[in-house]
XYZ file of C-alpha atoms in Angstrom:
457
model
C 0.148 0.035 0.044
C 1.044 3.889 -0.412
C -0.228 7.149 0.330
C -1.894 8.434 -2.810
C 0.687 10.944 -4.359
C -1.248 13.901 -3.731
C -0.385 13.214 0.100
C 2.344 11.756 -0.484
C 4.177 15.053 -2.051
C 2.387 16.947 0.518
C 4.234 19.604 2.238
C 1.494 19.998 4.523
C 2.144 18.001 7.978
C -1.287 17.965 9.053
C -2.451 16.447 6.006
C 0.374 13.542 6.036
C -0.821 12.417 9.312
C -4.504 12.965 8.277
C -5.710 15.690 10.672
C -5.314 19.703 10.874
C -3.775 22.831 12.627
C -6.248 22.581 15.420
C -5.504 19.217 16.577
C -4.445 18.577 20.074
C -1.216 16.714 20.865
C -2.954 13.443 21.650
C -5.203 13.428 18.455
C -1.555 13.945 16.569
C -0.060 11.121 18.151
C -3.063 8.830 17.539
C -3.131 9.568 13.853
C 0.458 9.500 13.925
C 0.302 5.514 15.536
C -2.511 4.475 12.913
C -0.762 5.792 10.160
C 2.746 3.460 11.382
C 0.134 0.759 11.458
C -1.433 1.333 7.746
C 2.308 2.054 6.606
C 4.962 0.235 9.008
C 8.567 0.940 8.267
C 9.928 -2.703 6.903
C 7.107 -2.573 3.927
C 6.753 1.234 3.151
C 10.336 2.887 4.280
C 9.795 5.947 2.277
C 6.421 6.494 3.329
C 7.228 5.592 7.242
C 10.188 8.422 6.425
C 8.015 11.038 5.890
C 5.315 10.327 8.408
C 8.157 10.242 10.849
C 8.961 13.789 9.966
C 5.823 14.797 10.033
C 5.122 13.864 14.099
C 8.880 14.859 14.470
C 7.919 18.330 14.171
C 4.112 18.449 15.387
C 5.221 16.569 18.635
C 7.639 19.590 19.552
C 5.596 22.693 20.674
C 8.730 24.640 19.597
C 8.768 23.144 16.305
C 5.399 23.036 15.319
C 5.001 26.749 16.713
C 7.857 27.421 14.062
C 6.026 25.774 11.541
C 2.257 27.086 11.828
C 4.089 30.454 11.007
C 4.279 29.603 7.391
C 0.620 29.555 7.143
C -0.347 31.849 9.499
C -0.416 36.033 9.146
C -0.031 36.238 5.460
C 3.697 35.104 6.149
C 4.317 38.307 7.908
C 5.407 36.860 10.981
C 7.142 34.015 9.331
C 9.307 36.472 7.335
C 10.372 38.828 9.919
C 11.550 35.730 11.920
C 13.617 34.273 9.070
C 15.542 37.542 9.290
C 15.797 37.550 12.679
C 17.257 34.267 12.843
C 19.555 35.268 9.861
C 20.718 38.745 12.113
C 21.332 36.012 14.925
C 23.794 34.505 13.144
C 25.640 37.211 11.774
C 25.919 38.247 15.412
C 23.418 41.688 14.899
C 21.382 40.657 18.184
C 19.631 44.532 18.656
C 18.542 44.241 14.968
C 17.267 40.405 15.444
C 15.854 41.550 18.638
C 13.760 44.353 16.760
C 12.648 42.309 14.352
C 11.535 39.233 16.754
C 9.764 42.485 18.734
C 8.062 43.137 15.572
C 6.951 39.453 14.693
C 5.847 38.895 18.494
C 3.371 41.573 17.975
C 1.923 39.850 14.868
C 2.050 36.660 16.455
C 0.860 36.648 19.955
C 2.610 34.551 22.447
C 3.836 31.839 19.292
C 6.449 29.643 21.367
C 9.150 29.643 18.753
C 9.508 33.013 18.868
C 9.365 33.361 22.502
C 12.118 30.868 23.026
C 14.352 33.134 20.520
C 13.616 36.364 23.011
C 14.924 34.336 25.475
C 18.010 33.287 23.801
C 18.748 36.821 23.070
C 17.973 37.814 26.462
C 20.848 35.297 27.108
C 23.312 36.356 25.102
C 22.669 40.205 26.380
C 23.179 38.905 29.942
C 19.695 39.948 30.410
C 18.427 37.141 33.150
C 15.559 38.594 34.614
C 14.156 38.671 31.416
C 15.020 35.558 30.479
C 13.313 34.490 33.671
C 10.190 36.167 32.636
C 9.863 34.784 29.030
C 10.120 31.300 30.600
C 7.646 32.149 33.329
C 5.488 32.865 30.283
C 6.339 29.696 28.149
C 5.509 27.942 31.288
C 1.933 29.012 30.845
C 1.282 28.409 27.741
C 3.600 25.232 26.881
C 1.392 21.867 27.598
C 1.556 20.406 30.675
C 2.481 16.795 29.469
C 5.460 18.435 27.590
C 7.011 20.021 30.747
C 10.125 18.425 30.489
C 10.966 19.618 26.835
C 10.230 23.297 28.052
C 12.983 22.743 30.896
C 15.118 20.893 28.717
C 14.897 23.820 26.475
C 16.123 26.038 29.027
C 18.754 24.177 30.556
C 20.637 23.968 27.107
C 20.003 27.871 26.427
C 21.690 28.497 29.782
C 24.470 25.904 28.981
C 24.761 27.407 24.890
C 26.094 31.248 27.027
C 28.014 29.157 29.677
C 25.572 30.112 32.423
C 26.878 26.956 34.390
C 25.918 27.742 37.765
C 22.490 28.777 36.617
C 21.883 25.519 34.512
C 23.021 23.204 37.323
C 20.431 24.358 39.412
C 17.770 24.109 36.720
C 19.223 20.343 36.438
C 18.994 19.749 40.148
C 15.252 20.918 39.284
C 14.513 18.379 36.914
C 16.248 15.778 38.779
C 13.571 16.003 41.285
C 10.732 16.659 39.006
C 11.129 14.010 36.326
C 12.947 11.001 38.027
C 12.044 9.045 34.441
C 14.077 11.492 32.343
C 17.484 10.475 33.847
C 19.188 9.573 30.494
C 18.321 12.831 28.838
C 18.884 14.867 32.174
C 22.357 12.782 32.117
C 23.205 14.352 28.778
C 22.938 17.380 29.740
C 25.145 16.954 32.612
C 28.012 15.704 30.288
C 27.563 19.048 28.352
C 27.667 21.019 31.986
C 30.698 19.595 33.042
C 32.515 19.423 29.614
C 32.301 23.174 29.802
C 33.280 23.268 33.155
C 36.581 21.457 32.361
C 35.179 17.925 34.804
C 36.435 15.249 32.723
C 36.463 12.547 35.839
C 32.687 13.644 36.638
C 31.826 13.199 32.582
C 33.484 9.603 32.779
C 31.429 8.778 35.940
C 28.402 9.205 33.817
C 29.762 8.018 30.375
C 31.282 4.741 32.162
C 27.534 3.598 33.429
C 26.123 4.408 30.052
C 28.735 2.288 27.968
C 28.109 -0.681 30.559
C 24.398 -0.683 29.591
C 24.655 -0.734 25.757
C 23.022 -3.786 24.874
C 21.273 -2.580 21.482
C 21.837 -0.806 18.513
C 20.152 2.693 18.434
C 20.767 6.374 18.095
C 21.165 7.228 21.608
C 23.761 4.416 22.060
C 25.866 5.066 19.017
C 25.725 8.733 20.164
C 26.802 7.655 23.717
C 29.927 5.989 22.283
C 31.125 8.476 19.817
C 30.138 11.243 22.277
C 32.872 8.929 24.931
C 35.539 8.758 21.994
C 35.495 12.235 21.670
C 35.535 13.542 25.061
C 38.583 11.261 25.789
C 40.085 12.400 22.816
C 39.349 15.734 23.648
C 41.034 15.886 26.918
C 43.742 13.318 25.888
C 42.544 10.800 28.382
C 44.259 8.181 26.866
C 43.983 5.788 29.770
C 40.777 5.644 29.509
C 40.881 3.984 25.953
C 41.105 0.738 27.398
C 37.896 1.041 29.314
C 36.080 2.354 26.561
C 36.960 -0.815 24.635
C 36.037 -3.126 27.514
C 32.760 -1.739 28.264
C 31.618 -1.906 24.809
C 32.508 -5.131 23.225
C 28.962 -6.917 22.920
C 28.017 -3.501 21.292
C 30.778 -3.304 18.842
C 30.717 -6.811 17.557
C 26.425 -6.035 17.052
C 27.556 -2.908 14.914
C 30.063 -5.184 12.555
C 27.457 -6.890 11.689
C 25.789 -3.938 10.425
C 27.891 -2.214 7.108
C 26.025 1.099 7.006
C 26.539 1.967 10.678
C 30.046 0.633 10.763
C 31.150 2.621 7.868
C 29.681 5.644 9.425
C 31.991 5.224 12.796
C 34.998 4.300 10.785
C 34.701 7.402 8.841
C 34.088 9.565 12.030
C 37.110 8.043 13.180
C 39.416 8.968 10.024
C 37.875 12.344 10.290
C 39.181 12.425 13.571
C 42.666 11.038 12.428
C 43.035 13.473 9.845
C 42.584 16.268 12.141
C 45.429 14.636 14.278
C 47.484 14.294 11.557
C 47.383 17.497 10.633
C 48.915 19.178 14.171
C 51.084 16.226 13.952
C 49.118 14.985 17.403
C 50.677 11.446 17.656
C 48.724 10.273 20.663
C 45.729 11.167 19.037
C 46.755 9.184 15.978
C 47.238 6.404 17.867
C 43.915 6.385 19.644
C 41.792 7.097 16.957
C 43.406 4.409 14.708
C 43.253 1.587 17.393
C 39.480 2.192 17.601
C 39.511 2.088 13.900
C 40.962 -1.636 14.195
C 37.955 -2.667 16.324
C 35.801 -2.318 13.399
C 38.141 -2.702 10.388
C 40.543 -5.876 10.218
C 42.735 -4.058 6.979
C 46.251 -5.439 7.743
C 47.607 -2.177 6.162
C 45.761 -0.112 8.909
C 47.495 -2.951 11.231
C 50.906 -2.262 9.643
C 50.241 1.660 10.094
C 48.985 1.403 13.656
C 52.364 -0.540 14.467
C 54.396 2.361 12.866
C 52.728 4.889 14.538
C 53.659 3.307 18.108
C 57.333 3.270 17.178
C 56.712 6.941 15.778
C 54.915 7.758 19.411
C 58.579 6.082 21.340
C 60.599 7.789 19.203
C 58.674 11.208 19.768
C 59.253 10.741 23.412
C 63.068 9.965 23.205
C 62.832 13.004 20.789
C 61.760 15.234 23.700
C 64.120 13.426 26.265
C 66.634 14.276 23.556
C 66.220 18.185 23.375
C 67.070 18.505 26.842
C 70.144 16.719 26.662
C 73.159 18.869 27.306
C 75.835 15.863 26.480
C 74.045 15.535 22.774
C 75.680 17.768 20.397
C 73.194 20.209 18.271
C 73.917 18.482 14.862
C 73.090 14.505 15.824
C 70.103 16.174 17.389
C 69.005 18.251 14.616
C 70.077 16.121 11.988
C 67.896 13.137 14.094
C 64.444 14.965 14.241
C 65.023 16.224 10.513
C 65.246 11.913 9.531
C 62.570 10.896 11.626
C 60.028 13.587 10.415
C 61.107 13.180 7.050
C 60.247 9.418 7.983
C 56.595 10.065 9.960
C 55.365 12.634 8.305
C 56.387 12.179 4.446
C 53.921 14.929 2.986
C 55.104 17.686 5.562
C 58.083 19.859 6.094
C 60.131 18.920 9.846
C 60.042 22.904 9.995
C 56.404 22.837 10.554
C 57.423 20.489 13.383
C 60.604 22.019 15.307
C 62.673 25.345 14.498
C 66.082 24.566 12.680
C 69.299 26.640 12.659
C 70.354 28.227 9.837
C 72.544 26.682 7.573
C 75.801 28.407 8.429
C 75.244 27.268 11.832
C 74.457 23.393 11.207
C 77.229 23.475 9.010
C 79.368 24.575 12.201
C 78.164 22.066 14.005
C 78.334 19.431 11.498
C 82.458 20.392 11.586
C 82.426 19.136 15.043
C 83.654 15.926 14.510
C 84.671 14.469 18.069
C 81.644 15.835 19.067
C 79.355 14.192 16.945
C 80.983 11.174 17.288
C 80.467 10.884 20.893
C 76.671 12.028 20.264
C 76.084 8.681 18.161
C 77.549 6.597 20.483
C 75.518 8.187 23.291
C 71.796 8.041 21.257
C 73.085 3.905 20.895
C 72.894 3.831 24.524
C 70.229 6.325 25.636
C 67.932 6.494 22.597
C 67.708 3.004 21.124
C 64.776 3.613 19.267
C 65.936 6.335 17.028
C 69.287 4.841 16.668
C 67.760 1.648 15.672
C 65.159 2.643 13.482
C 67.867 5.059 11.725
C 71.215 3.049 12.186
C 72.018 3.069 8.442
C 72.308 6.702 8.569
C 74.039 7.015 11.959
C 76.380 4.287 10.466
C 77.127 6.754 7.547
C 77.788 10.100 9.828
C 79.651 8.099 12.300
C 82.020 6.799 9.299
C 82.368 10.524 7.920
C 83.049 12.000 11.334
C 86.398 9.284 11.851
C 87.350 10.196 8.130
C 87.476 13.884 9.435
C 88.843 13.361 12.800
C 91.897 11.512 10.835
C 92.136 14.242 8.547
C 92.677 16.701 11.330
C 95.166 14.367 12.746
C 97.288 14.139 9.868
C 97.237 17.922 9.851
C 98.295 18.294 13.678
C 101.189 15.964 13.237
C 101.934 17.700 10.260
C 102.000 21.127 12.568
C 104.179 19.207 15.211
C 106.863 18.159 12.775
C 106.965 21.951 12.011
C 106.941 23.416 15.303
C 110.142 20.923 16.444
C 110.073 19.828 19.808
C 108.393 22.575 21.394
C 105.150 22.147 19.467
C 101.775 22.225 21.619
C 100.841 18.988 19.850
C 101.774 15.561 21.305
C 101.505 12.153 19.498
C 100.265 9.797 22.241
C 101.122 6.288 22.315
C 97.753 5.516 20.822
C 99.030 7.026 18.065
C 96.631 10.197 18.291
C 97.861 13.929 18.198
C 96.408 16.128 20.383
C 96.628 19.649 21.334
C 98.603 20.131 24.683
C 97.222 23.508 25.519
C 93.650 22.806 24.833
C 92.439 19.842 26.498
C 88.499 18.480 26.598
C 87.610 17.043 29.942
C 86.934 13.853 27.861
C 89.875 13.940 25.875
C 92.813 11.468 26.514
C 94.914 13.040 28.946
C 98.337 14.483 27.677
C 100.545 12.576 29.753
C 100.032 9.735 27.738
C 98.317 7.577 30.778
C 95.373 6.670 28.606
C 92.517 8.166 30.973
C 90.236 10.972 29.901
C 91.638 14.134 31.209
C 89.132 14.922 33.840
C 89.981 11.497 35.223
C 93.632 12.145 35.050
C 95.793 15.206 35.393
C 92.627 17.588 35.291
C 92.576 17.913 39.163
C 95.692 17.690 40.101
């Protein structure tokens, strides 16, 4: 069975449900249920979608009052309302308020117009006017939908950062509507997020995650909300809890290709944003969650690389504070690493490199650079092992240059005779006896480092 074409294509929501604009809430609900029985979603998905959209608008007093403006007052109030909303989007609040006042004079006590006026009052920090409007709304609002009124009040307050006042409204809602706990908790998450209280957020989310036993919009929203908030607050230690609490829920999602693809797309978008900012922890987090839904072996390989990348990043942070590591080895190591980890980006997006002439000076500190490579092998094994071939090449060049320096020093010794400041040690190394570093071989020929031999005598 199909809806008659003229009804199916109608823009009149009342006509779609088989009623009129004077119908009360109970009649609208009754007509909706009748239509659903007539056009069940499994047999008539397109018709059901239209029926459901009509009901979703007409069952909400605010949405219904906005919709009613289309067919009343010759469209004058609706036009003023559209212009006012546009001004609000532009941030022109005073102009919007004037237009809403004109619309309110035409459509007296329209719920949607009153709600917008309350929003402007909150934007203007006029809480007295805000409360006056909601007192009027409470008089006009259907008593059986009072919760929706409170929901809007709390949401507007939170939207304008009135967290303390919003918290009072939520406490009142808890007492007044004990059967609406889930929806109230959703607002508490919003409240605690504005206050930066992640621990309180997690107490709510963990309880909700534990109770998810079926796939529905609410549970999917809760899961994605938990994913986003863990990422926002960088509470990576909560990832394992998230995974443990959603095991059966995730298995159900894996059997639903459409929902699974939507979640993978959501995680991929978050990964791309993290990659753009070089946030390796977030990249790891979103990749590991994606692997819960996607068995792609290439993704598994990428995840292994990301884990190594994070460990090397930690080593680079420590290397930056290491006074015993020569500048050339530090900057060369970071450049090699970023070229490997972020091939499509310039390493200078992540670190400030010295000018070329200074890097050349650092490069010529051959002994210091050779010692730095040895230190890296011991203290920073991941960056050393991952790029061992590069370090071997640099070390070989340093040794060659040191040998060339030694030859030059030896020639100076012959030219200057016995009184030369250069001395050949038993090892064959030529040293400058007037300029000996703490870690250089001692000029006395003992074979010990200068600091452990003659420096303190």
